[in-house]
PDB file of C-alpha atoms in Angstrom:
ATOM      1  CA  UNK A  43     -75.650   9.294   8.957  1.00 71.00           C
ATOM      2  CA  UNK A  44     -72.806  10.243  10.934  1.00 75.00           C
ATOM      3  CA  UNK A  45     -70.134  11.107   8.106  1.00 82.00           C
ATOM      4  CA  UNK A  46     -66.700   8.848   9.610  1.00 84.00           C
ATOM      5  CA  UNK A  47     -63.728   7.157   7.709  1.00 85.00           C
ATOM      6  CA  UNK A  48     -64.301   3.255   8.168  1.00 90.00           C
ATOM      7  CA  UNK A  49     -61.259   0.570   9.427  1.00 92.00           C
ATOM      8  CA  UNK A  50     -60.099  -0.394   6.126  1.00 93.00           C
ATOM      9  CA  UNK A  51     -59.587   2.848   5.298  1.00 93.00           C
ATOM     10  CA  UNK A  52     -57.684   3.542   7.605  1.00 94.00           C
ATOM     11  CA  UNK A  53     -55.354   0.783   7.917  1.00 96.00           C
ATOM     12  CA  UNK A  54     -54.556   1.591   3.640  1.00 96.00           C
ATOM     13  CA  UNK A  55     -54.078   4.950   4.704  1.00 96.00           C
ATOM     14  CA  UNK A  56     -51.450   3.867   7.493  1.00 96.00           C
ATOM     15  CA  UNK A  57     -50.190   1.219   5.116  1.00 97.00           C
ATOM     16  CA  UNK A  58     -49.503   3.930   2.453  1.00 97.00           C
ATOM     17  CA  UNK A  59     -47.748   5.704   4.983  1.00 97.00           C
ATOM     18  CA  UNK A  60     -45.430   3.107   6.747  1.00 96.00           C
ATOM     19  CA  UNK A  61     -44.924   2.350   2.305  1.00 96.00           C
ATOM     20  CA  UNK A  62     -43.067   6.244   2.125  1.00 95.00           C
ATOM     21  CA  UNK A  63     -41.899   6.773   5.322  1.00 95.00           C
ATOM     22  CA  UNK A  64     -39.424   3.429   4.702  1.00 93.00           C
ATOM     23  CA  UNK A  65     -38.771   4.557   1.094  1.00 92.00           C
ATOM     24  CA  UNK A  66     -37.914   7.802   2.848  1.00 92.00           C
ATOM     25  CA  UNK A  67     -35.538   5.548   5.993  1.00 91.00           C
ATOM     26  CA  UNK A  68     -33.579   3.876   2.887  1.00 89.00           C
ATOM     27  CA  UNK A  69     -32.636   6.559   0.516  1.00 91.00           C
ATOM     28  CA  UNK A  70     -31.389   8.129   3.985  1.00 92.00           C
ATOM     29  CA  UNK A  71     -29.305   5.585   5.110  1.00 89.00           C
ATOM     30  CA  UNK A  72     -28.223   5.292   1.068  1.00 90.00           C
ATOM     31  CA  UNK A  73     -27.061   9.282   1.098  1.00 92.00           C
ATOM     32  CA  UNK A  74     -25.059   8.835   4.571  1.00 90.00           C
ATOM     33  CA  UNK A  75     -23.532   5.631   3.096  1.00 90.00           C
ATOM     34  CA  UNK A  76     -22.177   7.524  -0.085  1.00 93.00           C
ATOM     35  CA  UNK A  77     -20.914  11.128   2.281  1.00 93.00           C
ATOM     36  CA  UNK A  78     -18.939   9.095   4.367  1.00 89.00           C
ATOM     37  CA  UNK A  79     -17.213   7.328   1.147  1.00 91.00           C
ATOM     38  CA  UNK A  80     -16.880  10.924  -0.336  1.00 94.00           C
ATOM     39  CA  UNK A  81     -14.813  12.389   2.500  1.00 90.00           C
ATOM     40  CA  UNK A  82     -12.605   9.257   2.130  1.00 88.00           C
ATOM     41  CA  UNK A  83     -12.262  10.576  -0.896  1.00 93.00           C
ATOM     42  CA  UNK A  84     -11.221  13.783   0.214  1.00 92.00           C
ATOM     43  CA  UNK A  85      -9.553  12.659   3.252  1.00 88.00           C
ATOM     44  CA  UNK A  86      -7.134  10.205   0.541  1.00 88.00           C
ATOM     45  CA  UNK A  87      -6.738  13.043  -1.999  1.00 91.00           C
ATOM     46  CA  UNK A  88      -5.566  15.796   0.928  1.00 88.00           C
ATOM     47  CA  UNK A  89      -2.937  13.243   2.107  1.00 87.00           C
ATOM     48  CA  UNK A  90      -2.040  12.431  -1.243  1.00 89.00           C
ATOM     49  CA  UNK A  91      -1.541  15.865  -1.926  1.00 88.00           C
ATOM     50  CA  UNK A  92       0.435  16.302   0.958  1.00 86.00           C
ATOM     51  CA  UNK A  93       2.808  13.784   0.356  1.00 87.00           C
ATOM     52  CA  UNK A  94       3.809  14.889  -2.905  1.00 87.00           C
ATOM     53  CA  UNK A  95       4.457  18.582  -1.774  1.00 85.00           C
ATOM     54  CA  UNK A  96       6.444  16.609   0.887  1.00 84.00           C
ATOM     55  CA  UNK A  97       8.381  14.680  -1.944  1.00 86.00           C
ATOM     56  CA  UNK A  98       8.602  17.887  -4.340  1.00 84.00           C
ATOM     57  CA  UNK A  99       9.739  20.490  -1.949  1.00 79.00           C
ATOM     58  CA  UNK A 100      12.439  18.481   0.086  1.00 70.00           C
ATOM     59  CA  UNK A 101      14.327  17.906  -2.468  1.00 73.00           C
ATOM     60  CA  UNK A 102      15.541  14.343  -1.576  1.00 76.00           C
ATOM     61  CA  UNK A 103      13.105  13.081  -3.487  1.00 78.00           C
ATOM     62  CA  UNK A 104      11.507  11.304   0.202  1.00 80.00           C
ATOM     63  CA  UNK A 105       8.089  11.178   0.940  1.00 82.00           C
ATOM     64  CA  UNK A 106       7.792  11.194   4.740  1.00 82.00           C
ATOM     65  CA  UNK A 107       7.084   8.998   7.072  1.00 81.00           C
ATOM     66  CA  UNK A 108       3.090   8.044   8.138  1.00 81.00           C
ATOM     67  CA  UNK A 109       2.683   7.419  11.167  1.00 79.00           C
ATOM     68  CA  UNK A 110      -0.553   6.583  13.568  1.00 77.00           C
ATOM     69  CA  UNK A 111      -1.896   8.268  16.351  1.00 68.00           C
ATOM     70  CA  UNK A 112      -4.149   8.038  18.085  1.00 65.00           C
ATOM     71  CA  UNK A 113      -6.264   4.194  17.587  1.00 65.00           C
ATOM     72  CA  UNK A 114      -7.224   5.488  14.572  1.00 75.00           C
ATOM     73  CA  UNK A 115      -5.675   8.630  12.994  1.00 80.00           C
ATOM     74  CA  UNK A 116      -3.527   8.417  10.345  1.00 82.00           C
ATOM     75  CA  UNK A 117      -1.164  11.240  10.198  1.00 82.00           C
ATOM     76  CA  UNK A 118       2.457  12.924   8.271  1.00 83.00           C
ATOM     77  CA  UNK A 119       4.110  15.618   8.617  1.00 83.00           C
ATOM     78  CA  UNK A 120       6.924  17.805   7.154  1.00 84.00           C
ATOM     79  CA  UNK A 121       9.041  20.970   7.472  1.00 83.00           C
ATOM     80  CA  UNK A 122      10.467  22.114   4.361  1.00 78.00           C
ATOM     81  CA  UNK A 123      11.622  26.093   4.494  1.00 79.00           C
ATOM     82  CA  UNK A 124       9.405  27.150   7.487  1.00 82.00           C
ATOM     83  CA  UNK A 125       6.822  25.641   5.653  1.00 82.00           C
ATOM     84  CA  UNK A 126       5.058  22.948   7.194  1.00 84.00           C
ATOM     85  CA  UNK A 127       2.682  20.153   5.590  1.00 82.00           C
ATOM     86  CA  UNK A 128       0.665  18.498   7.182  1.00 83.00           C
ATOM     87  CA  UNK A 129      -2.210  15.770   6.957  1.00 83.00           C
ATOM     88  CA  UNK A 130      -4.248  13.978   9.826  1.00 83.00           C
ATOM     89  CA  UNK A 131      -7.066  11.619   8.721  1.00 84.00           C
ATOM     90  CA  UNK A 132      -9.246   9.747  10.707  1.00 81.00           C
ATOM     91  CA  UNK A 133     -12.864   7.179   9.249  1.00 80.00           C
ATOM     92  CA  UNK A 134     -15.851   8.541   9.065  1.00 79.00           C
ATOM     93  CA  UNK A 135     -17.294   6.535  11.033  1.00 80.00           C
ATOM     94  CA  UNK A 136     -14.835   6.740  14.061  1.00 70.00           C
ATOM     95  CA  UNK A 137     -15.061   3.093  16.005  1.00 68.00           C
ATOM     96  CA  UNK A 138     -14.030  -0.157  16.339  1.00 65.00           C
ATOM     97  CA  UNK A 139     -15.012  -1.506  12.974  1.00 66.00           C
ATOM     98  CA  UNK A 140     -14.475   0.941  10.214  1.00 66.00           C
ATOM     99  CA  UNK A 141     -10.575   2.657  11.448  1.00 65.00           C
ATOM    100  CA  UNK A 142      -7.810   3.489   9.056  1.00 67.00           C
ATOM    101  CA  UNK A 143      -4.537   1.545   9.850  1.00 63.00           C
ATOM    102  CA  UNK A 144      -0.915   1.589   8.825  1.00 58.00           C
ATOM    103  CA  UNK A 145       1.662  -0.686   8.247  1.00 58.00           C
ATOM    104  CA  UNK A 146       4.734  -1.048   6.890  1.00 52.00           C
ATOM    105  CA  UNK A 147       6.617   2.152   6.786  1.00 51.00           C
ATOM    106  CA  UNK A 148      10.176   4.108   5.905  1.00 48.00           C
ATOM    107  CA  UNK A 149      10.702   6.621   3.215  1.00 44.00           C
ATOM    108  CA  UNK A 150      12.015   6.999  -0.153  1.00 41.00           C
TER     109      UNK A 150
END
């Protein structure tokens, strides 16, 4: 008698492998989303730090103007006593539906 797997055993193993792969893909997708959110939070924190540095270092107590360069890049800069403070942020996905946009403006 030959030793071999039956069709049912092979189908069960393939089903288990499919479930494991599906769970792995779902957790990988969640990890990617969390990483993008962490990057966004870090970018906004860096922008806040630059804005506060410009506000206090300039002596006129005004925030720098924030502009939009390109299609989805938000940036600002100021120079105080020969030191330039600046930031430039882009959404991690950088596509047509996920982008930063600016509106309004003005210093102070």
